[in-house]
Amino acid sequence: MAKGRPREFDADEALDKAVFLFWRQGYEGTSMSDLVDAMGITKPSLYAAFGNKEELFKKAVDRYEERRIAFLGGIFDQPSSRRAIEAFLMMFTGADAPDGTPCGCLMVQGALVCSPDGEAVKEDLLSRRSSRMKQLFERLEDWKAIGDLPHDTDTESLGRYVATVANGLVVQANGGARPEELRAVVRQFMQSWPGAEPSEATGDAACVA
């Protein structure tokens, strides 16, 4: 049996290009022609390797999540909620992003679709974000349990507050706000954080329950 012709492109590299394009333009703002041009492959090759636009987008989000989750794991492993949340929010300012990295967050921007054709994509992204929110709630509970957060902290409301600020940073970044402006917003937000100051991470703070 004759073997099929080998692909004439690097699938991982092509997928990375799709990630960046969807990240910049959103799901509905990206056409198949845009994808073909950005990925440097033919339309038949795109369909054969990745499926239709919706299937390609989900693969792109999977790729994005793999990298973002690994990064977030390092942030949320910190014993101090204050340091972890500040690092988490600073991620959305774009201040430390490599050159060429799009502003904002693919998980947020990709969900900004409203046509019936984009409903399945929107629901998928909302489901993924809901899962990430649950992880944030659980981590805030962990910090509360060890006394890093006050014993009466409503971790669900606090988590939604953090997510709302993060989403706002994404919108501001896409609107042209400079990283240093957004970093100032994060610093302002952290002034009201209920977690102990870094210098208080031991001692009395550990006894709050």
Coordinates of C-alpha atoms in Angstrom, one line a residue:
M1 CA 0.0 0.0 0.0
A2 CA 1.5 3.3 -1.1
K3 CA 2.2 5.8 1.7
G4 CA 0.6 9.2 1.6
R5 CA 2.7 12.2 0.7
P6 CA 4.4 13.7 3.8
R7 CA 3.2 17.1 5.0
E8 CA 5.2 19.9 3.5
F9 CA 5.0 22.1 6.7
D10 CA 5.6 21.9 10.4
A11 CA 2.2 21.4 12.0
D12 CA 3.3 22.7 15.4
E13 CA 4.8 25.8 13.9
A14 CA 1.7 26.4 11.8
L15 CA -0.5 25.9 14.9
D16 CA 1.5 28.4 16.8
K17 CA 0.9 31.0 14.0
A18 CA -2.8 30.3 14.3
V19 CA -2.7 30.9 18.0
F20 CA -1.2 34.3 17.6
L21 CA -3.6 35.2 14.8
F22 CA -6.7 34.2 16.8
W23 CA -5.2 36.0 19.8
R24 CA -4.9 39.2 17.9
Q25 CA -8.1 39.1 15.9
G26 CA -10.5 36.9 17.9
Y27 CA -12.4 34.0 16.4
E28 CA -15.0 35.9 14.4
G29 CA -12.4 38.5 13.3
T30 CA -10.2 35.8 11.7
S31 CA -11.1 34.4 8.3
M32 CA -9.9 31.2 6.6
S33 CA -8.0 33.3 4.2
D34 CA -6.2 35.1 7.1
L35 CA -5.3 31.7 8.5
V36 CA -4.0 30.3 5.2
D37 CA -1.8 33.4 4.8
A38 CA -0.5 33.5 8.4
M39 CA 0.1 29.7 8.6
G40 CA 1.8 29.6 5.2
I41 CA -0.1 26.5 4.1
T42 CA -2.8 25.8 1.5
K43 CA -6.5 25.6 2.5
P44 CA -6.7 21.8 1.7
S45 CA -3.6 21.2 3.9
L46 CA -5.2 23.3 6.7
Y47 CA -8.4 21.2 6.5
A48 CA -6.5 17.9 6.3
A49 CA -4.3 18.7 9.3
F50 CA -6.6 20.7 11.6
G51 CA -10.2 20.5 10.4
N52 CA -12.5 23.4 9.9
K53 CA -12.1 26.9 11.5
E54 CA -13.9 25.9 14.7
E55 CA -11.8 22.8 15.1
L56 CA -8.6 24.7 14.4
F57 CA -9.6 27.3 17.0
K58 CA -10.1 24.7 19.7
K59 CA -6.7 23.2 18.9
A60 CA -5.2 26.7 19.1
V61 CA -6.9 27.3 22.5
D62 CA -5.6 23.9 23.7
R63 CA -2.1 24.9 22.8
Y64 CA -2.5 28.3 24.4
E65 CA -3.9 26.7 27.6
E66 CA -1.1 24.2 27.9
R67 CA 1.5 26.9 28.1
R68 CA -0.6 29.3 30.2
I69 CA -1.6 26.7 32.7
A70 CA 2.1 25.6 33.2
F71 CA 3.0 29.3 33.8
L72 CA 0.0 29.8 36.2
G73 CA 1.0 26.7 38.1
G74 CA 4.3 28.4 39.1
I75 CA 2.5 31.6 40.1
F76 CA -0.2 29.9 42.2
D77 CA 2.3 27.7 43.9
Q78 CA 3.6 30.7 45.9
P79 CA 2.7 30.6 49.6
S80 CA 1.7 34.2 49.6
S81 CA -1.7 35.1 47.9
R82 CA -0.6 38.7 47.6
R83 CA 2.5 37.9 45.6
A84 CA 0.7 35.3 43.5
I85 CA -2.3 37.5 42.6
E86 CA -0.1 40.5 41.8
A87 CA 2.1 38.3 39.5
F88 CA -1.1 36.9 38.0
L89 CA -2.5 40.3 37.2
M90 CA 0.8 41.7 35.9
M91 CA 0.7 38.9 33.3
F92 CA -2.2 40.7 31.6
T93 CA -0.4 44.1 31.4
G94 CA 1.9 42.8 28.7
A95 CA 4.9 44.5 30.5
D96 CA 7.0 41.4 30.5
A97 CA 5.7 39.7 27.3
P98 CA 8.2 38.9 24.6
D99 CA 8.2 41.2 21.6
G100 CA 5.5 40.3 19.1
T101 CA 3.2 38.7 21.7
P102 CA -0.4 40.0 21.3
C103 CA -2.0 42.0 24.0
G104 CA -4.6 40.6 26.4
C105 CA -5.7 37.0 26.7
L106 CA -6.9 34.6 24.0
M107 CA -9.4 33.0 26.4
V108 CA -11.1 36.4 27.0
Q109 CA -10.9 37.9 23.5
G110 CA -11.9 34.7 21.7
A111 CA -15.2 34.6 23.7
L112 CA -16.2 38.1 22.4
V113 CA -18.3 36.6 19.7
C114 CA -22.0 37.2 19.3
S115 CA -23.2 35.7 16.0
P116 CA -25.0 32.3 16.0
D117 CA -22.0 30.8 14.1
G118 CA -19.7 31.6 17.0
E119 CA -22.0 30.3 19.8
A120 CA -20.3 26.9 20.1
V121 CA -16.9 28.6 20.4
K122 CA -18.2 31.0 23.0
E123 CA -19.7 28.2 25.1
D124 CA -16.4 26.3 24.9
L125 CA -14.3 29.2 26.1
L126 CA -16.8 30.1 28.9
S127 CA -16.6 26.5 30.1
R128 CA -12.8 26.6 30.0
R129 CA -12.7 29.9 31.9
S130 CA -15.2 28.5 34.4
S131 CA -12.8 25.7 35.1
R132 CA -9.9 28.1 35.7
M133 CA -12.1 30.1 38.0
K134 CA -12.8 27.0 40.1
Q135 CA -9.1 26.5 40.4
L136 CA -8.6 30.1 41.6
F137 CA -11.4 29.7 44.2
E138 CA -9.8 26.5 45.5
R139 CA -6.4 28.2 45.7
L140 CA -7.8 31.1 47.6
E141 CA -9.4 28.7 50.0
D142 CA -6.0 27.1 50.5
W143 CA -4.5 30.5 51.3
K144 CA -7.3 31.2 53.8
A145 CA -6.8 27.8 55.5
I146 CA -3.2 28.6 56.3
G147 CA -4.0 32.1 57.5
D148 CA -2.7 34.1 54.6
L149 CA -6.2 35.4 54.0
P150 CA -8.6 36.5 56.8
H151 CA -10.8 33.7 58.1
D152 CA -14.0 35.5 57.0
T153 CA -12.9 36.0 53.4
D154 CA -15.5 35.2 50.8
T155 CA -13.1 33.5 48.4
E156 CA -15.6 33.1 45.6
S157 CA -16.4 36.8 45.5
L158 CA -12.7 37.7 45.9
G159 CA -11.9 35.3 43.0
R160 CA -14.5 36.9 40.8
Y161 CA -13.1 40.3 41.7
V162 CA -9.7 39.3 40.6
A163 CA -11.1 37.8 37.3
T164 CA -13.0 41.1 36.7
V165 CA -9.8 43.1 37.1
A166 CA -7.9 40.7 34.8
N167 CA -10.6 41.0 32.1
G168 CA -10.6 44.8 32.4
L169 CA -6.8 44.8 31.9
V170 CA -7.3 42.7 28.8
V171 CA -9.8 45.2 27.4
Q172 CA -7.6 48.2 28.3
A173 CA -4.5 46.5 26.7
N174 CA -6.4 45.9 23.5
G175 CA -7.6 49.5 23.6
G176 CA -4.0 50.7 23.5
A177 CA -3.2 51.3 27.2
R178 CA 0.5 51.2 27.8
P179 CA 2.0 48.4 30.0
E180 CA 3.2 50.9 32.6
E181 CA -0.3 52.3 32.9
L182 CA -1.8 48.9 33.5
R183 CA 1.0 48.0 36.0
A184 CA -0.1 51.1 38.0
V185 CA -3.7 49.8 38.0
V186 CA -2.5 46.4 39.4
R187 CA -0.5 48.2 42.1
Q188 CA -3.6 50.2 43.0
F189 CA -5.7 47.1 43.2
M190 CA -3.2 45.3 45.4
Q191 CA -3.4 48.1 48.0
S192 CA -6.8 46.7 48.9
W193 CA -5.7 43.0 48.9
P194 CA -6.7 41.3 52.2
G195 CA -3.7 39.0 52.3
A196 CA -0.8 39.7 54.6
E197 CA 2.1 41.9 53.4
P198 CA 5.2 39.9 52.4
S199 CA 6.9 40.8 55.6
E200 CA 3.9 39.4 57.6
A201 CA 3.9 36.0 55.8
T202 CA 5.1 34.4 59.0
G203 CA 4.3 35.0 62.6
D204 CA 0.9 36.4 63.5
A205 CA -0.5 36.0 60.0
A206 CA -0.1 32.2 60.3
C207 CA -2.2 32.1 63.4
V208 CA -5.4 33.7 61.9
A209 CA -8.2 31.2 61.6

